[in-house]
PDB file of C-alpha atoms in Angstrom:
ATOM      1  CA  SER A1493     -74.569  14.868 -52.124  1.00 89.00           C
ATOM      2  CA  LEU A1494     -72.108  17.564 -51.081  1.00 92.00           C
ATOM      3  CA  ALA A1495     -69.869  15.105 -49.213  1.00 93.00           C
ATOM      4  CA  GLU A1496     -69.544  12.889 -52.306  1.00 93.00           C
ATOM      5  CA  LEU A1497     -68.875  15.918 -54.523  1.00 93.00           C
ATOM      6  CA  ALA A1498     -66.170  17.158 -52.131  1.00 94.00           C
ATOM      7  CA  ALA A1499     -64.553  13.691 -52.043  1.00 94.00           C
ATOM      8  CA  ARG A1500     -64.511  13.477 -55.849  1.00 94.00           C
ATOM      9  CA  MET A1501     -63.018  16.965 -56.103  1.00 94.00           C
ATOM     10  CA  ARG A1502     -60.255  16.023 -53.646  1.00 94.00           C
ATOM     11  CA  VAL A1503     -59.398  12.940 -55.748  1.00 93.00           C
ATOM     12  CA  HIS A1504     -59.317  14.967 -58.979  1.00 92.00           C
ATOM     13  CA  ILE A1505     -57.180  17.680 -57.391  1.00 91.00           C
ATOM     14  CA  ALA A1506     -54.749  15.069 -56.030  1.00 86.00           C
ATOM     15  CA  ASN A1507     -54.519  13.417 -59.468  1.00 84.00           C
ATOM     16  CA  ALA A1508     -53.917  16.785 -61.126  1.00 83.00           C
ATOM     17  CA  ARG A1509     -51.120  17.570 -58.659  1.00 79.00           C
ATOM     18  CA  THR A1510     -49.511  14.169 -59.278  1.00 76.00           C
ATOM     19  CA  THR A1511     -49.701  14.668 -63.032  1.00 74.00           C
ATOM     20  CA  ARG A1512     -48.334  18.221 -62.801  1.00 70.00           C
ATOM     21  CA  GLY A1513     -45.477  16.977 -60.594  1.00 66.00           C
ATOM     22  CA  ALA A1514     -44.644  14.216 -63.065  1.00 65.00           C
ATOM     23  CA  MET A1515     -44.751  16.677 -65.955  1.00 62.00           C
ATOM     24  CA  SER A1516     -42.376  19.051 -64.193  1.00 59.00           C
ATOM     25  CA  VAL A1517     -39.936  16.196 -63.489  1.00 57.00           C
ATOM     26  CA  VAL A1518     -40.035  15.060 -67.122  1.00 55.00           C
ATOM     27  CA  ASP A1519     -39.784  18.630 -68.452  1.00 53.00           C
ATOM     28  CA  GLY A1520     -36.855  19.375 -66.162  1.00 51.00           C
ATOM     29  CA  ALA A1521     -35.046  16.195 -67.112  1.00 51.00           C
ATOM     30  CA  ARG A1522     -32.085  16.583 -69.393  1.00 53.00           C
ATOM     31  CA  GLY A1523     -32.387  12.973 -70.467  1.00 66.00           C
ATOM     32  CA  LEU A1524     -34.461  11.393 -73.155  1.00 79.00           C
ATOM     33  CA  LEU A1525     -37.367  10.307 -70.946  1.00 83.00           C
ATOM     34  CA  ILE A1526     -40.810   9.069 -71.946  1.00 86.00           C
ATOM     35  CA  THR A1527     -43.798   7.966 -69.862  1.00 85.00           C
ATOM     36  CA  THR A1528     -46.606   5.805 -71.225  1.00 87.00           C
ATOM     37  CA  ASP A1529     -49.752   4.148 -69.985  1.00 86.00           C
ATOM     38  CA  GLU A1530     -49.977   0.330 -69.661  1.00 85.00           C
ATOM     39  CA  THR A1531     -50.637  -0.024 -73.404  1.00 87.00           C
ATOM     40  CA  GLY A1532     -47.523   1.914 -74.395  1.00 85.00           C
ATOM     41  CA  THR A1533     -49.375   5.045 -75.487  1.00 88.00           C
ATOM     42  CA  MET A1534     -47.085   8.013 -74.927  1.00 88.00           C
ATOM     43  CA  LEU A1535     -48.341  10.334 -72.196  1.00 86.00           C
ATOM     44  CA  MET A1536     -45.357  12.605 -71.588  1.00 84.00           C
ATOM     45  CA  ALA A1537     -41.906  13.123 -73.057  1.00 85.00           C
ATOM     46  CA  SER A1538     -38.978  15.302 -72.084  1.00 82.00           C
ATOM     47  CA  PRO A1539     -38.351  18.369 -74.274  1.00 82.00           C
ATOM     48  CA  GLU A1540     -35.341  16.679 -75.848  1.00 82.00           C
ATOM     49  CA  VAL A1541     -37.464  13.668 -76.860  1.00 85.00           C
ATOM     50  CA  ARG A1542     -40.130  15.967 -78.302  1.00 86.00           C
ATOM     51  CA  ARG A1543     -37.485  17.701 -80.442  1.00 86.00           C
ATOM     52  CA  LEU A1544     -36.116  14.339 -81.568  1.00 86.00           C
ATOM     53  CA  ILE A1545     -39.596  13.038 -82.485  1.00 87.00           C
ATOM     54  CA  ASP A1546     -40.198  16.168 -84.575  1.00 89.00           C
ATOM     55  CA  GLU A1547     -37.049  15.368 -86.567  1.00 88.00           C
ATOM     56  CA  LEU A1548     -37.749  11.637 -87.067  1.00 86.00           C
ATOM     57  CA  SER A1549     -39.051  10.188 -90.298  1.00 85.00           C
ATOM     58  CA  ALA A1550     -42.464   8.500 -90.337  1.00 86.00           C
ATOM     59  CA  ALA A1551     -40.811   5.049 -90.319  1.00 84.00           C
ATOM     60  CA  GLN A1552     -38.614   5.967 -87.350  1.00 84.00           C
ATOM     61  CA  SER A1553     -41.597   7.362 -85.436  1.00 85.00           C
ATOM     62  CA  ALA A1554     -43.545   4.166 -86.144  1.00 86.00           C
ATOM     63  CA  LEU A1555     -40.601   2.107 -84.859  1.00 83.00           C
ATOM     64  CA  LEU A1556     -40.469   4.159 -81.661  1.00 85.00           C
ATOM     65  CA  ILE A1557     -44.234   3.816 -81.081  1.00 87.00           C
ATOM     66  CA  GLU A1558     -44.106   0.058 -81.725  1.00 86.00           C
ATOM     67  CA  GLY A1559     -41.131  -0.255 -79.371  1.00 84.00           C
ATOM     68  CA  LEU A1560     -42.999   1.550 -76.604  1.00 86.00           C
ATOM     69  CA  ARG A1561     -46.021  -0.717 -77.057  1.00 87.00           C
ATOM     70  CA  GLN A1562     -43.992  -3.932 -77.125  1.00 85.00           C
ATOM     71  CA  LEU A1563     -41.806  -3.053 -74.141  1.00 83.00           C
ATOM     72  CA  ALA A1564     -44.825  -1.867 -72.141  1.00 83.00           C
ATOM     73  CA  ALA A1565     -46.550  -5.186 -72.849  1.00 82.00           C
ATOM     74  CA  THR A1566     -43.549  -7.413 -72.081  1.00 79.00           C
ATOM     75  CA  ARG A1567     -41.956  -5.186 -69.414  1.00 70.00           C
ATOM     76  CA  SER A1568     -38.510  -6.224 -70.642  1.00 57.00           C
ATOM     77  CA  GLY A1569     -35.304  -4.227 -70.262  1.00 52.00           C
ATOM     78  CA  PRO A1570     -33.131  -2.460 -72.883  1.00 49.00           C
ATOM     79  CA  SER A1571     -33.813  -3.789 -76.340  1.00 49.00           C
ATOM     80  CA  ALA A1572     -31.623  -3.732 -79.417  1.00 47.00           C
ATOM     81  CA  ASP A1573     -34.795  -4.487 -81.399  1.00 52.00           C
ATOM     82  CA  TYR A1574     -35.872  -0.878 -80.913  1.00 69.00           C
ATOM     83  CA  ARG A1575     -32.842   1.044 -82.063  1.00 74.00           C
ATOM     84  CA  LEU A1576     -33.138   4.339 -83.932  1.00 77.00           C
ATOM     85  CA  ASP A1577     -30.398   5.881 -86.024  1.00 76.00           C
ATOM     86  CA  HIS A1578     -30.792   9.619 -86.469  1.00 76.00           C
ATOM     87  CA  SER A1579     -28.258  12.275 -87.501  1.00 72.00           C
ATOM     88  CA  GLY A1580     -25.316   9.951 -86.932  1.00 67.00           C
ATOM     89  CA  VAL A1581     -26.431   8.973 -83.426  1.00 72.00           C
ATOM     90  CA  SER A1582     -27.908   5.646 -82.456  1.00 75.00           C
ATOM     91  CA  TYR A1583     -30.601   5.447 -79.754  1.00 79.00           C
ATOM     92  CA  ALA A1584     -31.818   2.332 -77.921  1.00 80.00           C
ATOM     93  CA  LEU A1585     -35.196   2.266 -76.188  1.00 80.00           C
ATOM     94  CA  ALA A1586     -34.944   1.061 -72.581  1.00 79.00           C
ATOM     95  CA  LEU A1587     -37.609   0.347 -69.994  1.00 79.00           C
ATOM     96  CA  LEU A1588     -36.916   2.120 -66.693  1.00 77.00           C
ATOM     97  CA  GLY A1589     -39.907   0.607 -64.924  1.00 75.00           C
ATOM     98  CA  PRO A1590     -43.347   1.405 -63.619  1.00 77.00           C
ATOM     99  CA  SER A1591     -43.987   4.499 -61.543  1.00 72.00           C
ATOM    100  CA  SER A1592     -46.167   4.804 -58.478  1.00 69.00           C
ATOM    101  CA  SER A1593     -48.881   6.512 -60.536  1.00 72.00           C
ATOM    102  CA  GLY A1594     -49.334   3.474 -62.813  1.00 77.00           C
ATOM    103  CA  THR A1595     -47.416   4.878 -65.750  1.00 83.00           C
ATOM    104  CA  ILE A1596     -44.386   3.194 -67.306  1.00 85.00           C
ATOM    105  CA  ARG A1597     -41.112   5.078 -67.695  1.00 83.00           C
ATOM    106  CA  PHE A1598     -38.752   4.689 -70.647  1.00 83.00           C
ATOM    107  CA  GLU A1599     -35.492   6.225 -71.742  1.00 82.00           C
ATOM    108  CA  LEU A1600     -33.920   6.601 -75.162  1.00 81.00           C
ATOM    109  CA  ARG A1601     -30.252   5.862 -74.520  1.00 77.00           C
ATOM    110  CA  ARG A1602     -27.626   7.276 -76.798  1.00 73.00           C
ATOM    111  CA  SER A1603     -25.173   4.758 -78.097  1.00 68.00           C
ATOM    112  CA  GLY A1604     -21.623   5.875 -78.735  1.00 60.00           C
ATOM    113  CA  GLU A1605     -21.172   3.001 -81.151  1.00 57.00           C
ATOM    114  CA  GLY A1606     -19.502   4.428 -84.245  1.00 64.00           C
ATOM    115  CA  LEU A1607     -19.504   7.976 -82.915  1.00 72.00           C
ATOM    116  CA  GLU A1608     -16.037   7.734 -81.362  1.00 80.00           C
ATOM    117  CA  CYS A1609     -14.462   6.515 -84.594  1.00 84.00           C
ATOM    118  CA  ARG A1610     -16.077   9.334 -86.561  1.00 82.00           C
ATOM    119  CA  LEU A1611     -14.757  11.860 -84.052  1.00 85.00           C
ATOM    120  CA  LEU A1612     -11.238  10.455 -84.375  1.00 91.00           C
ATOM    121  CA  GLN A1613     -11.464  10.451 -88.179  1.00 91.00           C
ATOM    122  CA  GLU A1614     -12.516  14.097 -88.258  1.00 89.00           C
ATOM    123  CA  ALA A1615     -10.034  15.273 -85.621  1.00 92.00           C
ATOM    124  CA  PHE A1616      -6.945  13.640 -87.128  1.00 95.00           C
ATOM    125  CA  GLY A1617      -7.828  12.953 -90.764  1.00 94.00           C
ATOM    126  CA  LEU A1618      -7.732   9.189 -90.284  1.00 93.00           C
ATOM    127  CA  THR A1619      -9.151   6.446 -92.462  1.00 92.00           C
ATOM    128  CA  PRO A1620     -11.968   4.407 -90.887  1.00 89.00           C
ATOM    129  CA  ARG A1621      -9.620   1.483 -90.148  1.00 91.00           C
ATOM    130  CA  GLU A1622      -6.960   3.786 -88.651  1.00 93.00           C
ATOM    131  CA  ALA A1623      -9.655   5.290 -86.424  1.00 92.00           C
ATOM    132  CA  ASP A1624     -10.672   1.771 -85.306  1.00 90.00           C
ATOM    133  CA  VAL A1625      -7.062   0.935 -84.457  1.00 94.00           C
ATOM    134  CA  LEU A1626      -6.580   4.206 -82.563  1.00 94.00           C
ATOM    135  CA  LEU A1627      -9.814   3.681 -80.636  1.00 90.00           C
ATOM    136  CA  TRP A1628      -8.772   0.233 -79.428  1.00 90.00           C
ATOM    137  CA  THR A1629      -5.282   1.532 -78.638  1.00 92.00           C
ATOM    138  CA  ALA A1630      -6.861   4.287 -76.539  1.00 91.00           C
ATOM    139  CA  ARG A1631      -8.888   1.604 -74.754  1.00 86.00           C
ATOM    140  CA  GLY A1632      -5.625  -0.056 -73.743  1.00 89.00           C
ATOM    141  CA  LYS A1633      -5.619  -2.993 -76.129  1.00 89.00           C
ATOM    142  CA  SER A1634      -2.378  -4.479 -77.452  1.00 91.00           C
ATOM    143  CA  ASN A1635      -1.740  -4.953 -81.169  1.00 91.00           C
ATOM    144  CA  LYS A1636      -2.583  -8.646 -80.784  1.00 91.00           C
ATOM    145  CA  ASP A1637      -5.866  -7.896 -78.991  1.00 89.00           C
ATOM    146  CA  THR A1638      -6.756  -5.205 -81.537  1.00 89.00           C
ATOM    147  CA  SER A1639      -6.015  -7.586 -84.404  1.00 88.00           C
ATOM    148  CA  GLU A1640      -8.387 -10.167 -82.926  1.00 87.00           C
ATOM    149  CA  ILE A1641     -11.115  -7.583 -82.312  1.00 83.00           C
ATOM    150  CA  LEU A1642     -10.865  -6.119 -85.821  1.00 84.00           C
ATOM    151  CA  ASN A1643     -10.133  -9.477 -87.486  1.00 87.00           C
ATOM    152  CA  ILE A1644      -6.908  -8.279 -89.106  1.00 90.00           C
ATOM    153  CA  SER A1645      -3.283  -9.314 -88.587  1.00 92.00           C
ATOM    154  CA  ALA A1646      -1.163  -7.823 -85.806  1.00 92.00           C
ATOM    155  CA  ARG A1647       1.284  -6.652 -88.482  1.00 94.00           C
ATOM    156  CA  THR A1648      -1.526  -4.721 -90.199  1.00 94.00           C
ATOM    157  CA  VAL A1649      -2.435  -3.127 -86.869  1.00 94.00           C
ATOM    158  CA  ASN A1650       1.210  -2.066 -86.468  1.00 94.00           C
ATOM    159  CA  LYS A1651       1.247  -0.539 -89.986  1.00 95.00           C
ATOM    160  CA  HIS A1652      -1.967   1.385 -89.243  1.00 95.00           C
ATOM    161  CA  LEU A1653      -0.474   2.637 -85.971  1.00 95.00           C
ATOM    162  CA  GLU A1654       2.574   3.947 -87.808  1.00 95.00           C
ATOM    163  CA  GLN A1655       0.263   6.059 -89.996  1.00 95.00           C
ATOM    164  CA  VAL A1656      -1.786   7.115 -86.965  1.00 95.00           C
ATOM    165  CA  PHE A1657       1.350   8.363 -85.173  1.00 96.00           C
ATOM    166  CA  VAL A1658       2.235  10.524 -88.178  1.00 96.00           C
ATOM    167  CA  LYS A1659      -1.260  11.941 -88.590  1.00 95.00           C
ATOM    168  CA  VAL A1660      -1.773  12.584 -84.867  1.00 95.00           C
ATOM    169  CA  GLY A1661       1.754  14.012 -84.526  1.00 95.00           C
ATOM    170  CA  VAL A1662       2.960  11.702 -81.741  1.00 95.00           C
ATOM    171  CA  GLU A1663       5.724   9.166 -81.345  1.00 93.00           C
ATOM    172  CA  ASN A1664       4.246   6.378 -79.221  1.00 94.00           C
ATOM    173  CA  ARG A1665       1.098   4.493 -78.217  1.00 92.00           C
ATOM    174  CA  ALA A1666       0.634   6.335 -74.925  1.00 92.00           C
ATOM    175  CA  SER A1667       0.692   9.752 -76.600  1.00 93.00           C
ATOM    176  CA  ALA A1668      -1.695   8.576 -79.315  1.00 94.00           C
ATOM    177  CA  ALA A1669      -4.061   7.136 -76.704  1.00 93.00           C
ATOM    178  CA  ALA A1670      -3.961  10.387 -74.729  1.00 93.00           C
ATOM    179  CA  ALA A1671      -4.718  12.466 -77.837  1.00 94.00           C
ATOM    180  CA  ALA A1672      -7.618  10.161 -78.768  1.00 92.00           C
ATOM    181  CA  THR A1673      -9.010  10.283 -75.251  1.00 89.00           C
ATOM    182  CA  ARG A1674      -8.938  14.101 -75.257  1.00 90.00           C
ATOM    183  CA  VAL A1675     -10.906  14.172 -78.511  1.00 88.00           C
ATOM    184  CA  MET A1676     -13.504  11.668 -77.272  1.00 81.00           C
ATOM    185  CA  LEU A1677     -13.953  13.428 -73.933  1.00 79.00           C
ATOM    186  CA  SER A1678     -14.360  16.846 -75.527  1.00 76.00           C
ATOM    187  CA  ALA A1679     -17.354  15.641 -77.575  1.00 61.00           C
TER     188      ALA A1679
END
């Protein structure tokens, strides 16, 4: 029947346009976006995700695939259970939600955890603990607060800050915090 054939063609053309539109959105996205079907099978991924997947080890790829399947099945939000560490950057898999076309959207979110301290270490030649102290100082924490966060004495925090001031080339907390903030924002 010609009418049935024409109706089927219209449906297929509409589906193709929807898919092409979704692909162009994902391809144009600068984020780490992934779409899957209801089972968690990857359908589309942004160019940045494709590059990342090419660089992952087999174990990391398996973890990503398992994460997509589990989150698609449970429809839960961001999960620390599906965290990838690659080239010094940590990524967490997060469910963005279902789309109107029946696919499920995910994002790999970069975590700055640890990255800021490494940046400070490299920029100023700090030890890891000095970088921790400078980071919390830049976040506006007092020596007492920093000592509780890092589980060291306030006196030890003060001694680390003295070394930080010398290495950064500043004389006070505000100047050190400003220098640290500039480094972290430039990355």
